[in-house]
N, CA, C and O atoms as a GROMACS GRO file, in nm:
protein
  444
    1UNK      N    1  -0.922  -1.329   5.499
    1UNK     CA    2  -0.990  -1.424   5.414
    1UNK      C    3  -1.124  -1.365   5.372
    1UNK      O    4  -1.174  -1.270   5.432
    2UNK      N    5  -1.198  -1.443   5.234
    2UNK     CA    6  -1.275  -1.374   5.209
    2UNK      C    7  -1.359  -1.438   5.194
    2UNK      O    8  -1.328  -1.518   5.105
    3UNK      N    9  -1.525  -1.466   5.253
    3UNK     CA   10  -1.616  -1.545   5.236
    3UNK      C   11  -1.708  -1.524   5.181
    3UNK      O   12  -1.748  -1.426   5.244
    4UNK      N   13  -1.803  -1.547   5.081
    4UNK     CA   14  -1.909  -1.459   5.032
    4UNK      C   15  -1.964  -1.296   4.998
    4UNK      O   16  -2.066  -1.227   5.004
    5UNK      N   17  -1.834  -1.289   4.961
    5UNK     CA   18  -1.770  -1.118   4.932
    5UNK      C   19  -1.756  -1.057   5.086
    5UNK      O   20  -1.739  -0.937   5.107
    6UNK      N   21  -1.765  -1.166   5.198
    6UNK     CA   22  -1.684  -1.057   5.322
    6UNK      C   23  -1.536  -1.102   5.352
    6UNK      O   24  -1.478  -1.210   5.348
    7UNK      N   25  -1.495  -0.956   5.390
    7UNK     CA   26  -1.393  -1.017   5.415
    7UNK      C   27  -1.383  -1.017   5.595
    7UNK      O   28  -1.431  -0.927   5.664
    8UNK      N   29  -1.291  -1.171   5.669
    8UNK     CA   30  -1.299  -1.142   5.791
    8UNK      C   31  -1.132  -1.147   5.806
    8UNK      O   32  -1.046  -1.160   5.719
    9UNK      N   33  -1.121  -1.133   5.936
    9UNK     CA   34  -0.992  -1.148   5.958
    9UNK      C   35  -1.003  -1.224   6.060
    9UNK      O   36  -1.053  -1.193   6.169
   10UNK      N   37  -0.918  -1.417   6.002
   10UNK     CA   38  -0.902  -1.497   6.108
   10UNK      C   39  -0.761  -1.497   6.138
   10UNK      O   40  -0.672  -1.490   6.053
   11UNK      N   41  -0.750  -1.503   6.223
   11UNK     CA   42  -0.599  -1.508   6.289
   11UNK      C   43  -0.567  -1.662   6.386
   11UNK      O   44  -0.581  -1.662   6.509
   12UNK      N   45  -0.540  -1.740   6.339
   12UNK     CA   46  -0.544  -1.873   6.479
   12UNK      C   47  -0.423  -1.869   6.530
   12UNK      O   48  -0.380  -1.969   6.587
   13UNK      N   49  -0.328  -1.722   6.516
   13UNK     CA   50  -0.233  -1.763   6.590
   13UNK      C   51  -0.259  -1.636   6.718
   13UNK      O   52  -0.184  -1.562   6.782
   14UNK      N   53  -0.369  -1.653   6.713
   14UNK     CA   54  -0.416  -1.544   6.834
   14UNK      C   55  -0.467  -1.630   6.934
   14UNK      O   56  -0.522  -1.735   6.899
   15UNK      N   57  -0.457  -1.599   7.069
   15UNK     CA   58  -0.523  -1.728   7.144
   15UNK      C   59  -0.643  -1.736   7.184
   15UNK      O   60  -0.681  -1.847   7.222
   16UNK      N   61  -0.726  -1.636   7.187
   16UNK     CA   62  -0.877  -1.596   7.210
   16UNK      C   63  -0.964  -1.705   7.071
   16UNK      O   64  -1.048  -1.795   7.069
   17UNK      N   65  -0.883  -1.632   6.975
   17UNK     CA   66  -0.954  -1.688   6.841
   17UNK      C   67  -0.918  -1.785   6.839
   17UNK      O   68  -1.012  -1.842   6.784
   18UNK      N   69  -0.843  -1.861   6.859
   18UNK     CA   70  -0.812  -2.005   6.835
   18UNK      C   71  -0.871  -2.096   6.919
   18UNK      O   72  -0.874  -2.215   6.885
   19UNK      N   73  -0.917  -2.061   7.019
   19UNK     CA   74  -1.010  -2.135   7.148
   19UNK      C   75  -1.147  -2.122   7.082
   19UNK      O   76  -1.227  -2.214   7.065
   20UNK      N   77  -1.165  -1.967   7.041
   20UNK     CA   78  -1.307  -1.967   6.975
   20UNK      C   79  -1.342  -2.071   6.837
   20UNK      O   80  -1.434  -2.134   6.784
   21UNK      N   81  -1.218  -2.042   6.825
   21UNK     CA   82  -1.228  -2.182   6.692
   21UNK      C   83  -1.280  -2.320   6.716
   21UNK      O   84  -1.380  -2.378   6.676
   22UNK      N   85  -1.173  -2.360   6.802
   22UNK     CA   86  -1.193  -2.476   6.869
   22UNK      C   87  -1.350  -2.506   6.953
   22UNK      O   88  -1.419  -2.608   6.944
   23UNK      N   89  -1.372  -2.410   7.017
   23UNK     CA   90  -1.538  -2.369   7.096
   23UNK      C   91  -1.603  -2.418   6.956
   23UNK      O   92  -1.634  -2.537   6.947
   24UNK      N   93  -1.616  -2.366   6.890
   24UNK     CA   94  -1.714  -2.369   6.751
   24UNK      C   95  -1.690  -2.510   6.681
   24UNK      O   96  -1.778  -2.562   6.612
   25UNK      N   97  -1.618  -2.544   6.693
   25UNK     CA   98  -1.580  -2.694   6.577
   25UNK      C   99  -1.670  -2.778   6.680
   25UNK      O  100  -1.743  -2.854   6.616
   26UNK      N  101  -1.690  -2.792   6.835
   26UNK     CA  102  -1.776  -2.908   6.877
   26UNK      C  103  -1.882  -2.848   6.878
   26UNK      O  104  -1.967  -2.932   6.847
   27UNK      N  105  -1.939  -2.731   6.899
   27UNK     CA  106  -2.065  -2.703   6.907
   27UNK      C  107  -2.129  -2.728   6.720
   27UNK      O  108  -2.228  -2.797   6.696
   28UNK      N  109  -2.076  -2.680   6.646
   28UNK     CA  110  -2.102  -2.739   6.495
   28UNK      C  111  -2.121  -2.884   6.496
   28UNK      O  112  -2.221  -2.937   6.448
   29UNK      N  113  -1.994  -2.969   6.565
   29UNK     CA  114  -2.015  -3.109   6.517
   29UNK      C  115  -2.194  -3.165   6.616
   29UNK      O  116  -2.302  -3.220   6.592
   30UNK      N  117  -2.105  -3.092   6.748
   30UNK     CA  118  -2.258  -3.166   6.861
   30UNK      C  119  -2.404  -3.150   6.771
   30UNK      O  120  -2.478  -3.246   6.749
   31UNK      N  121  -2.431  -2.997   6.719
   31UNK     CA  122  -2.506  -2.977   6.651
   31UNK      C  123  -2.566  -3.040   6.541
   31UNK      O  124  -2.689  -3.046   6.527
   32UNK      N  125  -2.475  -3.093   6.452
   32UNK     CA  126  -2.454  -3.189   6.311
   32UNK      C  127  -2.511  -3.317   6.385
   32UNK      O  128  -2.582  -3.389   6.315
   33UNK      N  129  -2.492  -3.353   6.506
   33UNK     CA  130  -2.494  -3.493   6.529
   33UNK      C  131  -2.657  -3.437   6.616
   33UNK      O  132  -2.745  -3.486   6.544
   34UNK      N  133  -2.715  -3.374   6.711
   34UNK     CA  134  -2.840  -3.337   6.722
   34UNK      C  135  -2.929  -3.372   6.653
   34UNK      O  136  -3.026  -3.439   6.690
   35UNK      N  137  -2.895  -3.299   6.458
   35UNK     CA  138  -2.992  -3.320   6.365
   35UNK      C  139  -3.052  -3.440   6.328
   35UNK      O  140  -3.164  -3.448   6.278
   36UNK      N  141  -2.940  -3.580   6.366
   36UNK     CA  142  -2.929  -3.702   6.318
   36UNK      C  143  -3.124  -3.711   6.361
   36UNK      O  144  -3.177  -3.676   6.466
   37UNK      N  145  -3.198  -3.777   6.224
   37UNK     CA  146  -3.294  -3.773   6.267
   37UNK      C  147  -3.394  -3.774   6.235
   37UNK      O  148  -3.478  -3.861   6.211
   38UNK      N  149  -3.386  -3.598   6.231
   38UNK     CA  150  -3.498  -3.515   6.226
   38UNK      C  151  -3.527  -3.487   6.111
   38UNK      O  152  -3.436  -3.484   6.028
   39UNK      N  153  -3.619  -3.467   6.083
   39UNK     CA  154  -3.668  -3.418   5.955
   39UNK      C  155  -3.584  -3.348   5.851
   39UNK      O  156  -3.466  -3.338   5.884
   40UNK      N  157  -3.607  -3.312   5.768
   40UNK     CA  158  -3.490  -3.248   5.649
   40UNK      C  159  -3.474  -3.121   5.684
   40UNK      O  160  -3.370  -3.064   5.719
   41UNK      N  161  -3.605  -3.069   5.671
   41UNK     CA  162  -3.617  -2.928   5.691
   41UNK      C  163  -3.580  -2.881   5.848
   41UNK      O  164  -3.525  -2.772   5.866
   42UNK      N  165  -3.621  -2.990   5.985
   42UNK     CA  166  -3.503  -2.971   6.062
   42UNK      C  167  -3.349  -2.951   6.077
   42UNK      O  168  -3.283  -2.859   6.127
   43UNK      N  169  -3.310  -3.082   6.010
   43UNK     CA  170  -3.173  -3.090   6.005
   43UNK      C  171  -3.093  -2.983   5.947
   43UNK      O  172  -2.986  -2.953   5.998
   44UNK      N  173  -3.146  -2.910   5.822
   44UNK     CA  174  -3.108  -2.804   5.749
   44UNK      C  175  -3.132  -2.660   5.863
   44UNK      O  176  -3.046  -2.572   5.856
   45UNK      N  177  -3.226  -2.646   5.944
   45UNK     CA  178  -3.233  -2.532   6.008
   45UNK      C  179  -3.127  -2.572   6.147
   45UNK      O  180  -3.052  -2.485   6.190
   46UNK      N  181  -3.129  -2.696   6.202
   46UNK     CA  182  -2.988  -2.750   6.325
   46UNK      C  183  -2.904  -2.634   6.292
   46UNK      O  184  -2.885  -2.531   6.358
   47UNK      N  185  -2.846  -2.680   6.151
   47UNK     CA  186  -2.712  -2.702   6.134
   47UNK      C  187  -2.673  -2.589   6.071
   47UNK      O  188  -2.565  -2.537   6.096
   48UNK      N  189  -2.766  -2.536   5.976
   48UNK     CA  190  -2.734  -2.344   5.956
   48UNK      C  191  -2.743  -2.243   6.065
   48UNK      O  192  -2.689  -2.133   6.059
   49UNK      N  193  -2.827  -2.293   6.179
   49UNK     CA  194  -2.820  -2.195   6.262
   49UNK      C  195  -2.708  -2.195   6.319
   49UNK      O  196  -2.645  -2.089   6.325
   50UNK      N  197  -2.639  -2.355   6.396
   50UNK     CA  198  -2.526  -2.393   6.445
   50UNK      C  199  -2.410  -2.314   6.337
   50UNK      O  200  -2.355  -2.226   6.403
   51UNK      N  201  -2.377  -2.315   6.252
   51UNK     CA  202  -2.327  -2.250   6.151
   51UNK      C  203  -2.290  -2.119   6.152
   51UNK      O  204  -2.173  -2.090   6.128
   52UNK      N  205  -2.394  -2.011   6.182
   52UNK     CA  206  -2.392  -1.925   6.156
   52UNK      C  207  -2.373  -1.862   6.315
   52UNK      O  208  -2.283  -1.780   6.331
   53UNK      N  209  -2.436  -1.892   6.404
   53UNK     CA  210  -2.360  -1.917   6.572
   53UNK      C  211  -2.206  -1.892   6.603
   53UNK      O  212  -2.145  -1.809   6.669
   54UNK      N  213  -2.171  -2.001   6.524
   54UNK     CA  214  -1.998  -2.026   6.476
   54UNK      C  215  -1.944  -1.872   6.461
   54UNK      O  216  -1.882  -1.796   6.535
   55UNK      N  217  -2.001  -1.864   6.326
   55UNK     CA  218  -1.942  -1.713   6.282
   55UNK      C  219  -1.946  -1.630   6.352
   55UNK      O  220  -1.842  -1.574   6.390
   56UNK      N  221  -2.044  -1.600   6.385
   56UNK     CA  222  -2.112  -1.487   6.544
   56UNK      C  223  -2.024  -1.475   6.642
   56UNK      O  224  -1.981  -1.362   6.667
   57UNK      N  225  -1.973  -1.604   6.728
   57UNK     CA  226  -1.916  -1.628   6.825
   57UNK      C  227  -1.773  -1.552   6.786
   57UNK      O  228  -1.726  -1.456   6.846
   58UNK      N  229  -1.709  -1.628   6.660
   58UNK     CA  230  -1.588  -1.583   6.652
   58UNK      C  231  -1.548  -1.448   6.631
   58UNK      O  232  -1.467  -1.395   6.707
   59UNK      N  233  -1.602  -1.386   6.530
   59UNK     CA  234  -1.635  -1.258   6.457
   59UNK      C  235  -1.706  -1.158   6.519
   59UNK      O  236  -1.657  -1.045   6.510
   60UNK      N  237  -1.817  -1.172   6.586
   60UNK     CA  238  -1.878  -1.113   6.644
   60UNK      C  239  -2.069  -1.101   6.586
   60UNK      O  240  -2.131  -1.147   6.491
   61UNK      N  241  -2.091  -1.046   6.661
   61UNK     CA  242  -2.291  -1.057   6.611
   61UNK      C  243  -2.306  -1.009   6.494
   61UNK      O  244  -2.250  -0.904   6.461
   62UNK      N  245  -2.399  -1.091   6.395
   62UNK     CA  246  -2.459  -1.068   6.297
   62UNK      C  247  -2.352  -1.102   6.169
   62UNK      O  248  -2.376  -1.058   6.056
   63UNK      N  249  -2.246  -1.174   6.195
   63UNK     CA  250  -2.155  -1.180   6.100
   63UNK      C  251  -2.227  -1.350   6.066
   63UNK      O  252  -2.289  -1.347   5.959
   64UNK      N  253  -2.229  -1.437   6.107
   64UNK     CA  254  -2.291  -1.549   6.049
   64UNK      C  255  -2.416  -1.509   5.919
   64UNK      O  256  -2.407  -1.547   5.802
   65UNK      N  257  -2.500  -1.446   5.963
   65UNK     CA  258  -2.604  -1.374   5.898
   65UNK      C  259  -2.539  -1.318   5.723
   65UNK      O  260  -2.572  -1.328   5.605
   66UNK      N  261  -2.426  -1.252   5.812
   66UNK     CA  262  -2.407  -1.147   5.691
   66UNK      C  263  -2.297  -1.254   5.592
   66UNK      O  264  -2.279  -1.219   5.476
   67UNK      N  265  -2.226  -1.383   5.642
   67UNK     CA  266  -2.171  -1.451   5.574
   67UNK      C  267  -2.271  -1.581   5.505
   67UNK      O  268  -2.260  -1.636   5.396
   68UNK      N  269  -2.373  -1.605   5.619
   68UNK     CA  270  -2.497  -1.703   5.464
   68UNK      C  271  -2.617  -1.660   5.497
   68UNK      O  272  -2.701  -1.749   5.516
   69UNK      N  273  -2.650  -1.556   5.508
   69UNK     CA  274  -2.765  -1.528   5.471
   69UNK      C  275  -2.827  -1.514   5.569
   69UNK      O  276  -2.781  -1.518   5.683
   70UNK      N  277  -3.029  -1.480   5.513
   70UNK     CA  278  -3.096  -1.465   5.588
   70UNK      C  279  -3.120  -1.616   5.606
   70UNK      O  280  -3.107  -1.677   5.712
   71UNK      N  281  -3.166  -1.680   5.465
   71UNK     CA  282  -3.218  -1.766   5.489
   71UNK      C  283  -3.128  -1.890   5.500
   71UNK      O  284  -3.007  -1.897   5.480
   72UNK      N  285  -3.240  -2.012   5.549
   72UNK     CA  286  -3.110  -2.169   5.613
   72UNK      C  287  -3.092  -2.219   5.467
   72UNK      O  288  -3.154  -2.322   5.438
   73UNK      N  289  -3.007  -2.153   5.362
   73UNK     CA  290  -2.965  -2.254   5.287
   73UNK      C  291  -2.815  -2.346   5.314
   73UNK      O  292  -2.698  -2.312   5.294
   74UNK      N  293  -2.861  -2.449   5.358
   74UNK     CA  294  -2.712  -2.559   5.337
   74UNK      C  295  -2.626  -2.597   5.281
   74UNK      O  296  -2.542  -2.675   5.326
   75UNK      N  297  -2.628  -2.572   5.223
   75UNK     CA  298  -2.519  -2.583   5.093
   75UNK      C  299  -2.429  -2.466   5.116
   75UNK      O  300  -2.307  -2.478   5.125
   76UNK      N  301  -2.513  -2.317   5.128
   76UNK     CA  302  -2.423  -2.212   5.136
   76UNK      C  303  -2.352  -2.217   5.264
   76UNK      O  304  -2.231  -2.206   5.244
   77UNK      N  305  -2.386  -2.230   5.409
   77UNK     CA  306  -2.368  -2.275   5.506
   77UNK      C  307  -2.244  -2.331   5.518
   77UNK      O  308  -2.133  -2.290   5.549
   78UNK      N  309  -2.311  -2.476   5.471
   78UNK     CA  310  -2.144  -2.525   5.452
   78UNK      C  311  -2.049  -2.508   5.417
   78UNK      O  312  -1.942  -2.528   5.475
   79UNK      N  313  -2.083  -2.442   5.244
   79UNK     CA  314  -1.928  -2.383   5.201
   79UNK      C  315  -1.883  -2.261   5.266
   79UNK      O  316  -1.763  -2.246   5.290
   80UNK      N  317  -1.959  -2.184   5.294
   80UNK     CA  318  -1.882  -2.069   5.401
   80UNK      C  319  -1.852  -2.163   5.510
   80UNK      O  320  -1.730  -2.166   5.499
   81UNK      N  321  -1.883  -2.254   5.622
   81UNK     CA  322  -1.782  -2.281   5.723
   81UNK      C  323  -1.665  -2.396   5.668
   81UNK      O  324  -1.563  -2.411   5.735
   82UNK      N  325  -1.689  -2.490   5.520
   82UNK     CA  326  -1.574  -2.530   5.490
   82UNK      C  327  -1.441  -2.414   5.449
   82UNK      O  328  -1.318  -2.425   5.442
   83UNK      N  329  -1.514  -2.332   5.434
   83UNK     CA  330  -1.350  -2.217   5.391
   83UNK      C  331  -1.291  -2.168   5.498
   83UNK      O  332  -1.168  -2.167   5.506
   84UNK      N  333  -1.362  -2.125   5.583
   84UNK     CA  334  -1.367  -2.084   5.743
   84UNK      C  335  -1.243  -2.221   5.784
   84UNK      O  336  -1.137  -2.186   5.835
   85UNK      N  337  -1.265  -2.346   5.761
   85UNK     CA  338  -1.208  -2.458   5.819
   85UNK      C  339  -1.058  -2.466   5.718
   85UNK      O  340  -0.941  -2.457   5.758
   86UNK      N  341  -1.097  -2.482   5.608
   86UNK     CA  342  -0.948  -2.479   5.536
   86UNK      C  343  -0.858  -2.346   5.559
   86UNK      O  344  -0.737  -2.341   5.537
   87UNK      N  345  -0.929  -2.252   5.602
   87UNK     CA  346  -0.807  -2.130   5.602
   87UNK      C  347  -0.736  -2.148   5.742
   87UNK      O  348  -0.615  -2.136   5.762
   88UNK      N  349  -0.866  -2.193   5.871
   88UNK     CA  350  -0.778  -2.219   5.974
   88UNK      C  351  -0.652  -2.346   5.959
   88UNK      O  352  -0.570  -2.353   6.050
   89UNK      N  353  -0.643  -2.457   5.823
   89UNK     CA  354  -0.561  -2.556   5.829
   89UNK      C  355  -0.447  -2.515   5.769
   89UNK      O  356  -0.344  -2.581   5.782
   90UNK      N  357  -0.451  -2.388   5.689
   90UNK     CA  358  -0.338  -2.309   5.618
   90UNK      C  359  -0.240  -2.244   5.717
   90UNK      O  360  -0.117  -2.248   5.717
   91UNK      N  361  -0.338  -2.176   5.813
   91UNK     CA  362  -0.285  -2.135   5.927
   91UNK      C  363  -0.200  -2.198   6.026
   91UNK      O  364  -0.102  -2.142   6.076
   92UNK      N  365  -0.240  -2.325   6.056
   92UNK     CA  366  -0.236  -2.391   6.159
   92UNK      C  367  -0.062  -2.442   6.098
   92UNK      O  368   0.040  -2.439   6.167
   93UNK      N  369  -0.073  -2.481   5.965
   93UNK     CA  370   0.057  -2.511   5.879
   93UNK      C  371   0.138  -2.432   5.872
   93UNK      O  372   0.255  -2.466   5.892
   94UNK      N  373   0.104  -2.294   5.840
   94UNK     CA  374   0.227  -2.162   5.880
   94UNK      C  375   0.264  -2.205   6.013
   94UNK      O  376   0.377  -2.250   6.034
   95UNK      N  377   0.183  -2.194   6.099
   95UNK     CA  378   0.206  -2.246   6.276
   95UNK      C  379   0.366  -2.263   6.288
   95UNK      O  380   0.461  -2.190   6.314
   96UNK      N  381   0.339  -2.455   6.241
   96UNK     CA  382   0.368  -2.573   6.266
   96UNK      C  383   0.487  -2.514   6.195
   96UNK      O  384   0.576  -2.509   6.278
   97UNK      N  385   0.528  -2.468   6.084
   97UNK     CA  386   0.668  -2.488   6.011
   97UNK      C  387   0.712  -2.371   6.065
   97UNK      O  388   0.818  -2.336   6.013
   98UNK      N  389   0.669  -2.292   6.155
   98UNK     CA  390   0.727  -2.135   6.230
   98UNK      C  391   0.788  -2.205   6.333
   98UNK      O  392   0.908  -2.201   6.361
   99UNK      N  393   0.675  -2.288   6.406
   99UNK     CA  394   0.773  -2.314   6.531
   99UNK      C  395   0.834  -2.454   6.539
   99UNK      O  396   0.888  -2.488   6.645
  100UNK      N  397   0.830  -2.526   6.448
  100UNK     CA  398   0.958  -2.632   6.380
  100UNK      C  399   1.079  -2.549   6.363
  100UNK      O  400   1.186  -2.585   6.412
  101UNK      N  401   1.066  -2.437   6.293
  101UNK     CA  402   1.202  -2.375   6.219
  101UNK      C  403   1.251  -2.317   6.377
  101UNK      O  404   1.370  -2.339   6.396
  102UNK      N  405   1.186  -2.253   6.485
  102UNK     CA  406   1.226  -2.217   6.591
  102UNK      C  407   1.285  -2.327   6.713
  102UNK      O  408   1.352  -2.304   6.814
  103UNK      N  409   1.234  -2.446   6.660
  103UNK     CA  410   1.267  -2.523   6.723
  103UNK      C  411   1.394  -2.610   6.677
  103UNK      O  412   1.458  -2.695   6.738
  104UNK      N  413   1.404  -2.565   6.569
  104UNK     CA  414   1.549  -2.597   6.496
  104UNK      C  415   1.690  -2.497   6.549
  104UNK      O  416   1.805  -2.532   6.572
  105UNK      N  417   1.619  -2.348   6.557
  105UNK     CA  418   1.702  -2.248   6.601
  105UNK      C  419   1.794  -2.268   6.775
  105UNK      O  420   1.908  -2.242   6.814
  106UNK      N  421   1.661  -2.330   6.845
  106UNK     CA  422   1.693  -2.350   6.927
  106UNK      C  423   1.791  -2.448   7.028
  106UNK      O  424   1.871  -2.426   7.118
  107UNK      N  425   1.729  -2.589   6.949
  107UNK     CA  426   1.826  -2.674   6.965
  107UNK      C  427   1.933  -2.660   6.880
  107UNK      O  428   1.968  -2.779   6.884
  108UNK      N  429   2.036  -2.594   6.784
  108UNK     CA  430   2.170  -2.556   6.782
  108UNK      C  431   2.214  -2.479   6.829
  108UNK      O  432   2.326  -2.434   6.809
  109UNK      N  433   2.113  -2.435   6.926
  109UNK     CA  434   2.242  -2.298   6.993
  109UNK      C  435   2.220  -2.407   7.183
  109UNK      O  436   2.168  -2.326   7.260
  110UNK      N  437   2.231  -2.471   7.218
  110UNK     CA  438   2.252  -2.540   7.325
  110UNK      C  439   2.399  -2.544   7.374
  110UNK      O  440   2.505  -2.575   7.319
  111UNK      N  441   2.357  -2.489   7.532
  111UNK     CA  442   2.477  -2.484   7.552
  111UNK      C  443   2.554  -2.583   7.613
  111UNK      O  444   2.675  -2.565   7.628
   0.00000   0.00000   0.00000
């Protein structure tokens, strides 16, 4: 996938990355819900840093950075971790109709 001219490679049918995924979706939300609050210019630095954390964690150091920036803009933030989120739901859908169809395979061959 490709985010802000990088490209990463998510895989959620890996199990490391898919935990890291999961790791990152509450620390983003806990984060999002932290900001409730605070100032603007807080809430905007919460939630890009939380953001860019995300990326880090999964990807590895300095990739949040290098996917929004130096600076906390929110907007960019978000749309790099909304794409981050829809590619893992594309994924998650290959998943689901792989191991439906295996699970079709399986129950007709019963012996």
């Amino acid at each position: 996938m490709e985010i802000n001219g990088l490209t990463l490679n998510l895989n959620v049918f890996e199990a490391n990355q898919a935990q890291k995924l999961i790791d990152s979706y509450e620390s983003v939300a806990n984060e999002a819900e932290r900001a409730q609050g605070k100032s603007l210019p807080e809430q905007i630095n919460i939630q890009c840093e939380a953001i860019k954390a995300a990326f880090d964690y999964i990807f590895g150091e300095g990739v949040g950075t290098a996917v929004c920036g130096y600076e906390n803009d929110l907007l960019k933030c978000i749309d790099a971790y909304t794409a981050l989120c829809e590619e893992k739901g594309k994924q998650e859908q290959v998943m689901n109709e792989k191991t439906n169809h295996l699970l079709a395979l399986y129950s007709g061959n019963k012996i």
